[in-house]
Amino acid sequence: MNNSFGNILKITIFGASHSEELGVVLDGVPAGVGLCVEDFASDLERRRPQSKGETPRHEADEPIIEGVDAEGVTTGESVTIKFRNTNCKSGDYSHLRLHPRPSHADLTQRAKYGEEYNLAGGGMASGRMTVALVAAGVVAKKLLGGYRFSTRLISVGATTDESMFEAVVAEARAKGDSVGGVVECRVSGVERGLGEPFFHSVESVISHLVFSIPGVKGIEFGDGFEGAKRCGSERNDLIIDDEGKTHTNNEGGINGGIANGNDIVVRVAVKPTPSIATAQSTYNFASNTIEPLTIGGRHDACIARRAMVVVEAMVAFALADLTLQKDGNA
Amino acid sequence: MNNSFGNILKITIFGASHSEELGVVLDGVPAGVGLCVEDFASDLERRRPQSKGETPRHEADEPIIEGVDAEGVTTGESVTIKFRNTNCKSGDYSHLRLHPRPSHADLTQRAKYGEEYNLAGGGMASGRMTVALVAAGVVAKKLLGGYRFSTRLISVGATTDESMFEAVVAEARAKGDSVGGVVECRVSGVERGLGEPFFHSVESVISHLVFSIPGVKGIEFGDGFEGAKRCGSERNDLIIDDEGKTHTNNEGGINGGIANGNDIVVRVAVKPTPSIATAQSTYNFASNTIEPLTIGGRHDACIARRAMVVVEAMVAFALADLTLQKDGNA
Amino acid sequence: MNNSFGNILKITIFGASHSEELGVVLDGVPAGVGLCVEDFASDLERRRPQSKGETPRHEADEPIIEGVDAEGVTTGESVTIKFRNTNCKSGDYSHLRLHPRPSHADLTQRAKYGEEYNLAGGGMASGRMTVALVAAGVVAKKLLGGYRFSTRLISVGATTDESMFEAVVAEARAKGDSVGGVVECRVSGVERGLGEPFFHSVESVISHLVFSIPGVKGIEFGDGFEGAKRCGSERNDLIIDDEGKTHTNNEGGINGGIANGNDIVVRVAVKPTPSIATAQSTYNFASNTIEPLTIGGRHDACIARRAMVVVEAMVAFALADLTLQKDGNA
Amino acid sequence: MNNSFGNILKITIFGASHSEELGVVLDGVPAGVGLCVEDFASDLERRRPQSKGETPRHEADEPIIEGVDAEGVTTGESVTIKFRNTNCKSGDYSHLRLHPRPSHADLTQRAKYGEEYNLAGGGMASGRMTVALVAAGVVAKKLLGGYRFSTRLISVGATTDESMFEAVVAEARAKGDSVGGVVECRVSGVERGLGEPFFHSVESVISHLVFSIPGVKGIEFGDGFEGAKRCGSERNDLIIDDEGKTHTNNEGGINGGIANGNDIVVRVAVKPTPSIATAQSTYNFASNTIEPLTIGGRHDACIARRAMVVVEAMVAFALADLTLQKDGNA
């Protein structure tokens, strides 16, 4: 596995779902950034199950911070944020390598790493690892003074009516089913000039990181797929002042791969979690037949809700790395 | 600028729209791959203007291949594919830094690189550079024996009726306008196990490269944004045989970041080109007022058509790099 | 700080001298490698103070291994090896930022990271971190089946007479002084074809990693500096069989950056540790005068002895990463 | 092959000894740097054969510069410097894959890339490619305003008496032999704080690049191997002012991997070229016996002389990349 990314600001995640601890090493964090446990509380809370319908695993998620001095300020050394796994019954998941959950990584991990390994709790390829991504996002946002992030759900299942979201999730849960959703993240205060015309466009770096989040199947910037239906004359963002502010923002704040200073607007499609209570007829590699699979335990009926803060974290990380590169490379 | 990407297979593009020549250096191409001028003909042709409505610049686009032996076989050395720029009048584009085209990179390049540089022809951030991406794709597809690529337009402007595509483009052209479109690329024969659970998921690497193509504003895999509207019970891909073949393919051939052997399905939103003949009222940095801008010359009325082969090239490059990594890292 | 390196096999070190724990994350370790605590014992022992004259800090150095399955076999996930810091009195080292030890990193860390940070124990830039490098080397050697490593001191201070080494160190220690030494690492069984002609030559990758070891000031391959005094006719390694075996090995097993299958021979110059008991007259940034500095505590009189296993670890890591790249890229 | 290196400033070399042209792509060069043909003249001249005893291939080596604007100033785009190969008779070198030159890359290239490829002129792994490295060095030095480079030979063969160097070379040439030499490069005006404590120490990055130069077998910083013979008390560099100036400079301007502002001092061992006129008895893979090999043509009797400017170029490139990273990452 390759669990690292970044150019000047680098992220490496470590540990696994059922190991003693898991976390993230961040290289390239400048000296002088104050970091304390409280800084992480809000974003970690946003990632937690928000209602009784969601996953029953409850972790304290108390971050342990290394790489700060006695006053809690970064020193230029690498920063490590780690979390103990306290609530992990080391259940036997090996049957899922033989009878893989549909639309789940069980199948591909079996193909890639072999079926012989007895991974506790699904090992590293687990939603549990997103706690490390959220922690990285908290640090990244600290580096982006003046940026404001606003992230929300714009649809749950087939509805875009926010007042219905809770009901749609409740209905899915009651049926032993799950629903997808779309997350929108807006960033204002973005420095103009971030990004590159080609292989390191703002869209390239953000999408690379966002597709690291389990369950993401699509991403668009500005008017995205809707914009592809339009004409240039109705879609072009007319520039209205010498700061480059535009009358509309169909480009989502990015022209030719480079941030133009208007809000960056990203929308992310999150699939319904494949782990559902309803039995599913799918191939069993042990018996060599298609058989009903029933997945025990309780699961999030709508992972898009908890994905919001993870999307925000990955967008922030991308912008922070691009910012440090721009400073070096303008 | 940073014009390189890739881990084992590396791409570096060089040159610019109006330099003597432009092209691509590919590091990591194994020895023993036959490469001749004819190999490039078909894909280069797909990138050319397909009708009279499109850009008037006609380049011969004859590839010059370096890094092969006397028999035309790669030797393990880096491979360079370059193209002469023969049809470039070195026009003065400097007024576009002062009166930037809306939704175009003029604005952001001005912010990033400064307004003082007199780039001929828009310099490197030009659609002309995609000829280098197409050439890289040809080599990548050579490395992916047994993979089959099928790429088509699934919508043009607001229509998904293929029989109407030509008419929609013609209408936009007649009005001095442009339309967007959606490109779908399907890849069959994909080796199971490519990709990583986190930062180097198949979706991450493909999207990183596809967002290097000018004009791309969205990407989705499998049922993508549509899937986010659905329930898990109706969307999950039931596995039907011991090869991991699935009854449906809503995942687009990728589970948990790793290819599952079913067809990879990618859809890409391409915006209407911002260069349109109709005058647009937009800020002029010279006069400090909003003034009509008229863009001379003729332009593609629908760049999505020429983008098809470029999307295919970037998907192929991503899969080729992941394949070489998997061989080293399984 | 940037504490990561590697292409397919990646190393990231984390923690610091006086943090709760420190260690290494290794990405790219293939599935199927058995790893247990005992595997690390011998190399960790080689790194420990070997006599009473050396550093008084005694750590248990019990490795905690994550990323293996219930049977202790790697799964393809990242592997983390970490160590608790148990014996660290969090002393105040801040005076050393004001009155920096000569030839020590105190001076440059002050310049790079600022003097305001109150790093306990020198923070990350500490010889303590080499325990993580040694652990990485143990894993790398596991990946290099059939390779044999032989590492020894060939000089201590001015003497090359092995029987005198202990006496030379004892004398330096008695005087409150330190001595340097030269480490030689030989590797047999090396696969031909590792490495690249230019930027990733075997020498490039080994030297990059070896110069990550504190105290290293020189490296040579084969006859190195001695070879620069010779004539081609006396130095050329005549090839004597169809395996490429050579009569002599002045090239140290590498031609044109690529391993030729003969033993790789590396010699590394390790400076005398700058931390000596004798008072030294050096600049004090607090008083702005040159003043005697006396460094308390006890220190290794010859760090070259403990550096042996660290050099071997870095050579092994370089060869393991090149091996994984070659498999993907031959 | 992997012919790229660098983090913010990136080098990619392309072409080969006998291709139409060869050169270097530099990514990450900031906008605003003036670059003209004359800037390259002096360093290219230093690389040329300096006397009749050296290689008979004479190339005009006129650089063609791309990536500058009409006024010859970089624009932030990638910069390409290329050279036509005009004087290359495409001789048949294939016999050297069968009867490899001792201590030459013939043997290892055969092992790595196979013997079947008919590389004209030795292909990419040729001293000819160093012209691209020199060009990169010219640009790097432009980015390092205020740095002064001083590079000289300090020994030729066994002599360190500069007045004898010419005679030693002449004698070797007369005998159909070659001699090695040691190059010393000193850099003054270096910014304090460049480099990292571990994997990206100044020594790591410089050595990585310097070992990309054909014929280099050793490198040391400051007193290097000599320092390993000494005691700490006699070797430590006492700090004498508040700029960190030291009384001696045994550390070669680098403490703990980070530049301390004193002169950087690098010494590089260059082997005698293995291509000598005298017949050598070495294995012939065609006849499967050891047979005399006579190498035709004329060759440099002392490649260390031409290596000076290449060493300087690689040291400059390393410092320029570290400088751009420091700006982004201090």
mmCIF file of C-alpha atoms in Angstrom, chain D residues 38-292:
data_model
loop_
_atom_site.group_PDB
_atom_site.id
_atom_site.type_symbol
_atom_site.label_atom_id
_atom_site.label_comp_id
_atom_site.label_asym_id
_atom_site.label_seq_id
_atom_site.Cartn_x
_atom_site.Cartn_y
_atom_site.Cartn_z
ATOM 1 C CA GLU D 38 25.459 33.908 -24.008
ATOM 2 C CA ASP D 39 24.650 32.871 -20.435
ATOM 3 C CA PHE D 40 25.565 29.321 -21.335
ATOM 4 C CA ALA D 41 28.741 29.989 -23.285
ATOM 5 C CA SER D 42 31.259 29.951 -20.470
ATOM 6 C CA ASP D 43 30.074 26.765 -18.775
ATOM 7 C CA LEU D 44 29.613 24.920 -22.049
ATOM 8 C CA GLU D 45 33.149 25.909 -22.969
ATOM 9 C CA ARG D 46 34.440 24.510 -19.664
ATOM 10 C CA ARG D 47 32.879 21.178 -20.586
ATOM 11 C CA ARG D 48 34.506 20.967 -24.005
ATOM 12 C CA PRO D 49 37.650 18.963 -24.722
ATOM 13 C CA GLN D 50 40.479 21.206 -23.637
ATOM 14 C CA SER D 51 43.345 19.755 -25.550
ATOM 15 C CA LYS D 52 44.138 17.547 -28.476
ATOM 16 C CA GLY D 53 44.292 14.501 -26.249
ATOM 17 C CA GLU D 54 40.623 14.484 -25.600
ATOM 18 C CA THR D 55 37.619 13.127 -27.407
ATOM 19 C CA PRO D 56 37.523 13.976 -31.101
ATOM 20 C CA ARG D 57 33.818 14.654 -31.241
ATOM 21 C CA HIS D 58 33.303 18.359 -31.654
ATOM 22 C CA GLU D 59 29.830 19.703 -31.239
ATOM 23 C CA ALA D 60 28.862 23.330 -31.625
ATOM 24 C CA ASP D 61 26.731 23.045 -28.478
ATOM 25 C CA GLU D 62 24.620 26.049 -29.278
ATOM 26 C CA PRO D 63 21.764 26.069 -26.775
ATOM 27 C CA ILE D 64 18.200 26.519 -28.043
ATOM 28 C CA ILE D 65 16.137 28.085 -25.276
ATOM 29 C CA GLU D 66 12.376 27.640 -24.970
ATOM 30 C CA GLY D 67 10.098 28.932 -22.245
ATOM 31 C CA VAL D 68 11.186 32.573 -22.298
ATOM 32 C CA ASP D 69 9.186 35.468 -23.645
ATOM 33 C CA ALA D 70 10.051 37.733 -26.549
ATOM 34 C CA GLU D 71 12.448 39.642 -24.302
ATOM 35 C CA GLY D 72 14.255 36.477 -23.225
ATOM 36 C CA VAL D 73 12.783 36.389 -19.728
ATOM 37 C CA THR D 74 11.306 33.283 -18.115
ATOM 38 C CA THR D 75 7.534 33.374 -17.737
ATOM 39 C CA GLY D 76 6.927 30.732 -15.088
ATOM 40 C CA GLU D 77 6.463 28.120 -17.792
ATOM 41 C CA SER D 78 8.838 25.220 -18.010
ATOM 42 C CA VAL D 79 12.193 26.024 -19.582
ATOM 43 C CA THR D 80 13.680 23.723 -22.195
ATOM 44 C CA ILE D 81 17.329 23.951 -23.243
ATOM 45 C CA LYS D 82 18.230 21.729 -26.141
ATOM 46 C CA PHE D 83 21.181 21.007 -28.365
ATOM 47 C CA ARG D 84 21.365 19.586 -31.843
ATOM 48 C CA ASN D 85 23.572 16.574 -32.374
ATOM 49 C CA THR D 86 25.358 17.510 -35.560
ATOM 50 C CA ASN D 87 28.572 15.546 -35.457
ATOM 51 C CA CYS D 88 27.338 12.051 -34.849
ATOM 52 C CA LYS D 89 28.277 9.339 -37.237
ATOM 53 C CA SER D 90 25.777 6.686 -36.315
ATOM 54 C CA GLY D 91 28.426 4.039 -35.773
ATOM 55 C CA ASP D 92 27.622 0.510 -34.869
ATOM 56 C CA TYR D 93 28.255 -0.012 -31.185
ATOM 57 C CA SER D 94 26.463 -3.337 -30.973
ATOM 58 C CA HIS D 95 29.727 -5.291 -30.685
ATOM 59 C CA LEU D 96 30.244 -3.586 -27.296
ATOM 60 C CA ARG D 97 27.153 -5.302 -25.973
ATOM 61 C CA LEU D 98 28.804 -8.615 -26.870
ATOM 62 C CA HIS D 99 32.348 -7.726 -25.840
ATOM 63 C CA PRO D 100 31.715 -5.157 -23.110
ATOM 64 C CA ARG D 101 34.321 -2.618 -22.142
ATOM 65 C CA PRO D 102 35.639 -3.353 -18.615
ATOM 66 C CA SER D 103 34.386 -0.998 -15.874
ATOM 67 C CA HIS D 104 31.951 0.472 -18.389
ATOM 68 C CA ALA D 105 28.161 0.536 -18.482
ATOM 69 C CA ASP D 106 28.151 -1.791 -21.512
ATOM 70 C CA LEU D 107 27.901 -4.752 -19.157
ATOM 71 C CA THR D 108 25.126 -3.493 -16.956
ATOM 72 C CA GLN D 109 23.036 -2.053 -19.751
ATOM 73 C CA ARG D 110 23.190 -5.427 -21.408
ATOM 74 C CA ALA D 111 21.907 -7.002 -18.185
ATOM 75 C CA LYS D 112 19.213 -4.410 -17.588
ATOM 76 C CA TYR D 113 17.844 -3.651 -21.026
ATOM 77 C CA GLY D 114 18.775 -6.773 -22.983
ATOM 78 C CA GLU D 115 21.311 -7.262 -25.713
ATOM 79 C CA GLU D 116 18.925 -7.089 -28.616
ATOM 80 C CA TYR D 117 18.642 -3.315 -28.888
ATOM 81 C CA ASN D 118 20.803 -1.616 -31.428
ATOM 82 C CA LEU D 119 21.629 1.603 -29.671
ATOM 83 C CA ALA D 120 23.440 4.103 -31.784
ATOM 84 C CA GLY D 121 26.316 5.678 -29.917
ATOM 85 C CA GLY D 122 25.612 4.065 -26.593
ATOM 86 C CA GLY D 123 22.186 5.644 -26.459
ATOM 87 C CA MET D 124 21.283 7.739 -23.481
ATOM 88 C CA ALA D 125 23.901 6.457 -21.049
ATOM 89 C CA SER D 126 26.600 8.569 -22.582
ATOM 90 C CA GLY D 127 28.883 11.342 -21.421
ATOM 91 C CA ARG D 128 27.277 13.398 -24.177
ATOM 92 C CA MET D 129 24.214 13.821 -21.922
ATOM 93 C CA THR D 130 26.259 15.870 -19.466
ATOM 94 C CA VAL D 131 25.810 18.866 -21.756
ATOM 95 C CA ALA D 132 22.205 18.866 -20.538
ATOM 96 C CA LEU D 133 23.343 18.773 -16.914
ATOM 97 C CA VAL D 134 25.637 21.747 -17.512
ATOM 98 C CA ALA D 135 22.759 23.707 -19.052
ATOM 99 C CA ALA D 136 20.620 22.957 -16.006
ATOM 100 C CA GLY D 137 23.429 24.214 -13.803
ATOM 101 C CA VAL D 138 23.566 27.539 -15.633
ATOM 102 C CA VAL D 139 19.876 28.115 -14.920
ATOM 103 C CA ALA D 140 20.269 26.971 -11.301
ATOM 104 C CA LYS D 141 23.113 29.422 -10.717
ATOM 105 C CA LYS D 142 20.916 32.214 -12.102
ATOM 106 C CA LEU D 143 18.424 31.389 -9.340
ATOM 107 C CA LEU D 144 21.122 31.571 -6.675
ATOM 108 C CA GLY D 145 21.969 35.262 -6.790
ATOM 109 C CA GLY D 146 24.844 36.046 -4.449
ATOM 110 C CA TYR D 147 26.215 32.540 -4.418
ATOM 111 C CA ARG D 148 29.745 32.174 -5.764
ATOM 112 C CA PHE D 149 31.038 28.876 -7.103
ATOM 113 C CA SER D 150 34.699 28.022 -7.283
ATOM 114 C CA THR D 151 35.598 24.642 -8.720
ATOM 115 C CA ARG D 152 39.023 23.186 -9.402
ATOM 116 C CA LEU D 153 40.990 19.984 -9.710
ATOM 117 C CA ILE D 154 42.919 19.210 -6.552
ATOM 118 C CA SER D 155 44.568 16.051 -7.805
ATOM 119 C CA VAL D 156 45.212 14.274 -11.085
ATOM 120 C CA GLY D 157 46.230 10.681 -10.760
ATOM 121 C CA ALA D 158 48.548 10.424 -7.764
ATOM 122 C CA THR D 159 49.741 14.026 -7.814
ATOM 123 C CA THR D 160 48.332 17.031 -6.001
ATOM 124 C CA ASP D 161 50.895 19.408 -7.518
ATOM 125 C CA GLU D 162 48.864 21.523 -9.907
ATOM 126 C CA SER D 163 51.917 22.363 -12.008
ATOM 127 C CA MET D 164 52.229 18.660 -12.835
ATOM 128 C CA PHE D 165 48.626 18.010 -13.877
ATOM 129 C CA GLU D 166 49.153 18.628 -17.591
ATOM 130 C CA ALA D 167 52.194 16.390 -17.672
ATOM 131 C CA VAL D 168 50.427 13.543 -15.891
ATOM 132 C CA VAL D 169 47.584 13.659 -18.383
ATOM 133 C CA ALA D 170 49.973 13.860 -21.322
ATOM 134 C CA GLU D 171 51.867 10.840 -20.076
ATOM 135 C CA ALA D 172 48.701 8.796 -19.700
ATOM 136 C CA ARG D 173 47.590 9.802 -23.168
ATOM 137 C CA ALA D 174 50.909 8.884 -24.677
ATOM 138 C CA LYS D 175 50.631 5.423 -23.141
ATOM 139 C CA GLY D 176 47.072 4.900 -24.382
ATOM 140 C CA ASP D 177 45.952 5.070 -20.767
ATOM 141 C CA SER D 178 43.793 7.324 -18.583
ATOM 142 C CA VAL D 179 43.996 8.886 -15.109
ATOM 143 C CA GLY D 180 41.442 9.818 -12.472
ATOM 144 C CA GLY D 181 41.222 13.008 -10.470
ATOM 145 C CA VAL D 182 39.528 14.787 -7.610
ATOM 146 C CA VAL D 183 37.283 17.817 -8.131
ATOM 147 C CA GLU D 184 36.665 20.324 -5.352
ATOM 148 C CA CYS D 185 33.692 22.671 -5.514
ATOM 149 C CA ARG D 186 33.354 25.503 -2.993
ATOM 150 C CA VAL D 187 30.235 27.621 -2.706
ATOM 151 C CA SER D 188 30.196 30.860 -0.752
ATOM 152 C CA GLY D 189 27.281 33.114 0.063
ATOM 153 C CA VAL D 190 25.069 30.146 0.928
ATOM 154 C CA GLU D 191 21.856 30.925 2.758
ATOM 155 C CA ARG D 192 21.691 29.417 6.240
ATOM 156 C CA GLY D 193 18.909 26.946 6.852
ATOM 157 C CA LEU D 194 18.826 25.050 3.544
ATOM 158 C CA GLY D 195 18.322 21.333 3.891
ATOM 159 C CA GLU D 196 16.674 18.913 6.269
ATOM 160 C CA PRO D 197 17.927 16.855 9.205
ATOM 161 C CA PHE D 198 17.162 13.489 7.630
ATOM 162 C CA PHE D 199 16.237 12.356 4.150
ATOM 163 C CA HIS D 200 16.782 15.644 2.437
ATOM 164 C CA SER D 201 20.003 16.813 4.059
ATOM 165 C CA VAL D 202 22.151 19.112 1.941
ATOM 166 C CA GLU D 203 24.624 16.247 1.644
ATOM 167 C CA SER D 204 21.843 13.828 0.584
ATOM 168 C CA VAL D 205 20.567 16.012 -2.227
ATOM 169 C CA ILE D 206 23.984 17.065 -3.513
ATOM 170 C CA SER D 207 25.328 13.509 -3.458
ATOM 171 C CA HIS D 208 22.224 12.151 -5.175
ATOM 172 C CA LEU D 209 22.789 14.512 -8.086
ATOM 173 C CA VAL D 210 26.577 14.270 -8.200
ATOM 174 C CA PHE D 211 26.420 10.467 -8.432
ATOM 175 C CA SER D 212 24.313 10.994 -11.563
ATOM 176 C CA ILE D 213 27.514 12.120 -13.297
ATOM 177 C CA PRO D 214 29.226 9.285 -15.173
ATOM 178 C CA GLY D 215 32.546 8.317 -13.573
ATOM 179 C CA VAL D 216 31.966 9.619 -10.048
ATOM 180 C CA LYS D 217 32.838 7.053 -7.344
ATOM 181 C CA GLY D 218 33.127 9.113 -4.158
ATOM 182 C CA ILE D 219 32.049 12.323 -2.461
ATOM 183 C CA GLU D 220 32.944 14.019 0.798
ATOM 184 C CA PHE D 221 32.003 17.229 2.564
ATOM 185 C CA GLY D 222 34.389 19.372 4.591
ATOM 186 C CA ASP D 223 37.224 17.236 5.874
ATOM 187 C CA GLY D 224 35.281 14.088 4.928
ATOM 188 C CA PHE D 225 37.357 10.900 5.115
ATOM 189 C CA GLU D 226 40.250 12.805 6.663
ATOM 190 C CA GLY D 227 37.948 14.019 9.425
ATOM 191 C CA ALA D 228 37.056 10.437 10.286
ATOM 192 C CA LYS D 229 40.662 10.011 11.430
ATOM 193 C CA ARG D 230 40.535 12.895 13.848
ATOM 194 C CA CYS D 231 39.383 13.707 17.370
ATOM 195 C CA GLY D 232 36.398 15.891 18.151
ATOM 196 C CA SER D 233 38.530 18.339 20.112
ATOM 197 C CA GLU D 234 40.757 19.110 17.145
ATOM 198 C CA ARG D 235 38.040 18.974 14.498
ATOM 199 C CA ASN D 236 35.045 20.831 15.963
ATOM 200 C CA ASP D 237 34.363 24.150 14.218
ATOM 201 C CA LEU D 238 34.235 26.816 16.934
ATOM 202 C CA ILE D 239 31.616 29.488 16.267
ATOM 203 C CA ILE D 240 33.068 32.991 16.325
ATOM 204 C CA ASP D 241 30.281 35.433 15.567
ATOM 205 C CA ASP D 242 26.559 35.923 15.648
ATOM 206 C CA GLU D 243 26.231 35.012 11.977
ATOM 207 C CA GLY D 244 27.448 31.525 12.800
ATOM 208 C CA LYS D 245 30.809 31.997 11.139
ATOM 209 C CA THR D 246 33.232 29.319 12.283
ATOM 210 C CA HIS D 247 36.967 29.458 12.931
ATOM 211 C CA THR D 248 37.572 26.351 10.872
ATOM 212 C CA ASN D 249 35.244 24.714 8.352
ATOM 213 C CA ASN D 250 35.711 20.992 8.820
ATOM 214 C CA GLU D 251 31.984 20.480 8.465
ATOM 215 C CA GLY D 252 32.041 21.888 4.927
ATOM 216 C CA GLY D 253 29.319 24.382 5.759
ATOM 217 C CA ILE D 254 26.722 21.823 6.834
ATOM 218 C CA ASN D 255 25.670 20.761 10.356
ATOM 219 C CA GLY D 256 23.039 18.110 10.877
ATOM 220 C CA GLY D 257 22.098 18.208 7.220
ATOM 221 C CA ILE D 258 21.431 21.966 7.200
ATOM 222 C CA ALA D 259 23.612 24.715 5.689
ATOM 223 C CA ASN D 260 25.236 26.880 8.360
ATOM 224 C CA GLY D 261 26.206 29.797 6.108
ATOM 225 C CA ASN D 262 29.901 29.005 5.887
ATOM 226 C CA ASP D 263 31.280 27.856 2.529
ATOM 227 C CA ILE D 264 29.962 24.553 1.316
ATOM 228 C CA VAL D 265 32.957 22.410 0.402
ATOM 229 C CA VAL D 266 32.464 19.267 -1.692
ATOM 230 C CA ARG D 267 35.132 16.961 -3.056
ATOM 231 C CA VAL D 268 34.352 14.400 -5.726
ATOM 232 C CA ALA D 269 36.409 11.388 -6.838
ATOM 233 C CA VAL D 270 36.308 10.853 -10.608
ATOM 234 C CA LYS D 271 37.641 7.570 -11.891
ATOM 235 C CA PRO D 272 39.962 7.227 -14.869
ATOM 236 C CA THR D 273 37.809 6.714 -17.933
ATOM 237 C CA PRO D 274 37.551 2.999 -18.635
ATOM 238 C CA SER D 275 37.866 3.591 -22.393
ATOM 239 C CA ILE D 276 41.595 3.214 -23.049
ATOM 240 C CA ALA D 277 43.564 2.483 -26.192
ATOM 241 C CA THR D 278 45.527 -0.397 -24.670
ATOM 242 C CA ALA D 279 44.080 -3.830 -25.384
ATOM 243 C CA GLN D 280 42.345 -5.487 -22.404
ATOM 244 C CA SER D 281 41.566 -9.192 -21.913
ATOM 245 C CA THR D 282 37.911 -9.396 -21.033
ATOM 246 C CA TYR D 283 34.956 -11.676 -21.592
ATOM 247 C CA ASN D 284 33.337 -11.883 -25.021
ATOM 248 C CA PHE D 285 29.711 -12.997 -24.775
ATOM 249 C CA ALA D 286 29.688 -13.959 -28.468
ATOM 250 C CA SER D 287 32.633 -16.351 -28.348
ATOM 251 C CA ASN D 288 32.235 -17.219 -24.655
ATOM 252 C CA THR D 289 35.918 -16.714 -24.024
ATOM 253 C CA ILE D 290 38.163 -14.064 -22.582
ATOM 254 C CA GLU D 291 39.635 -12.163 -25.494
ATOM 255 C CA PRO D 292 41.580 -8.947 -26.009
#
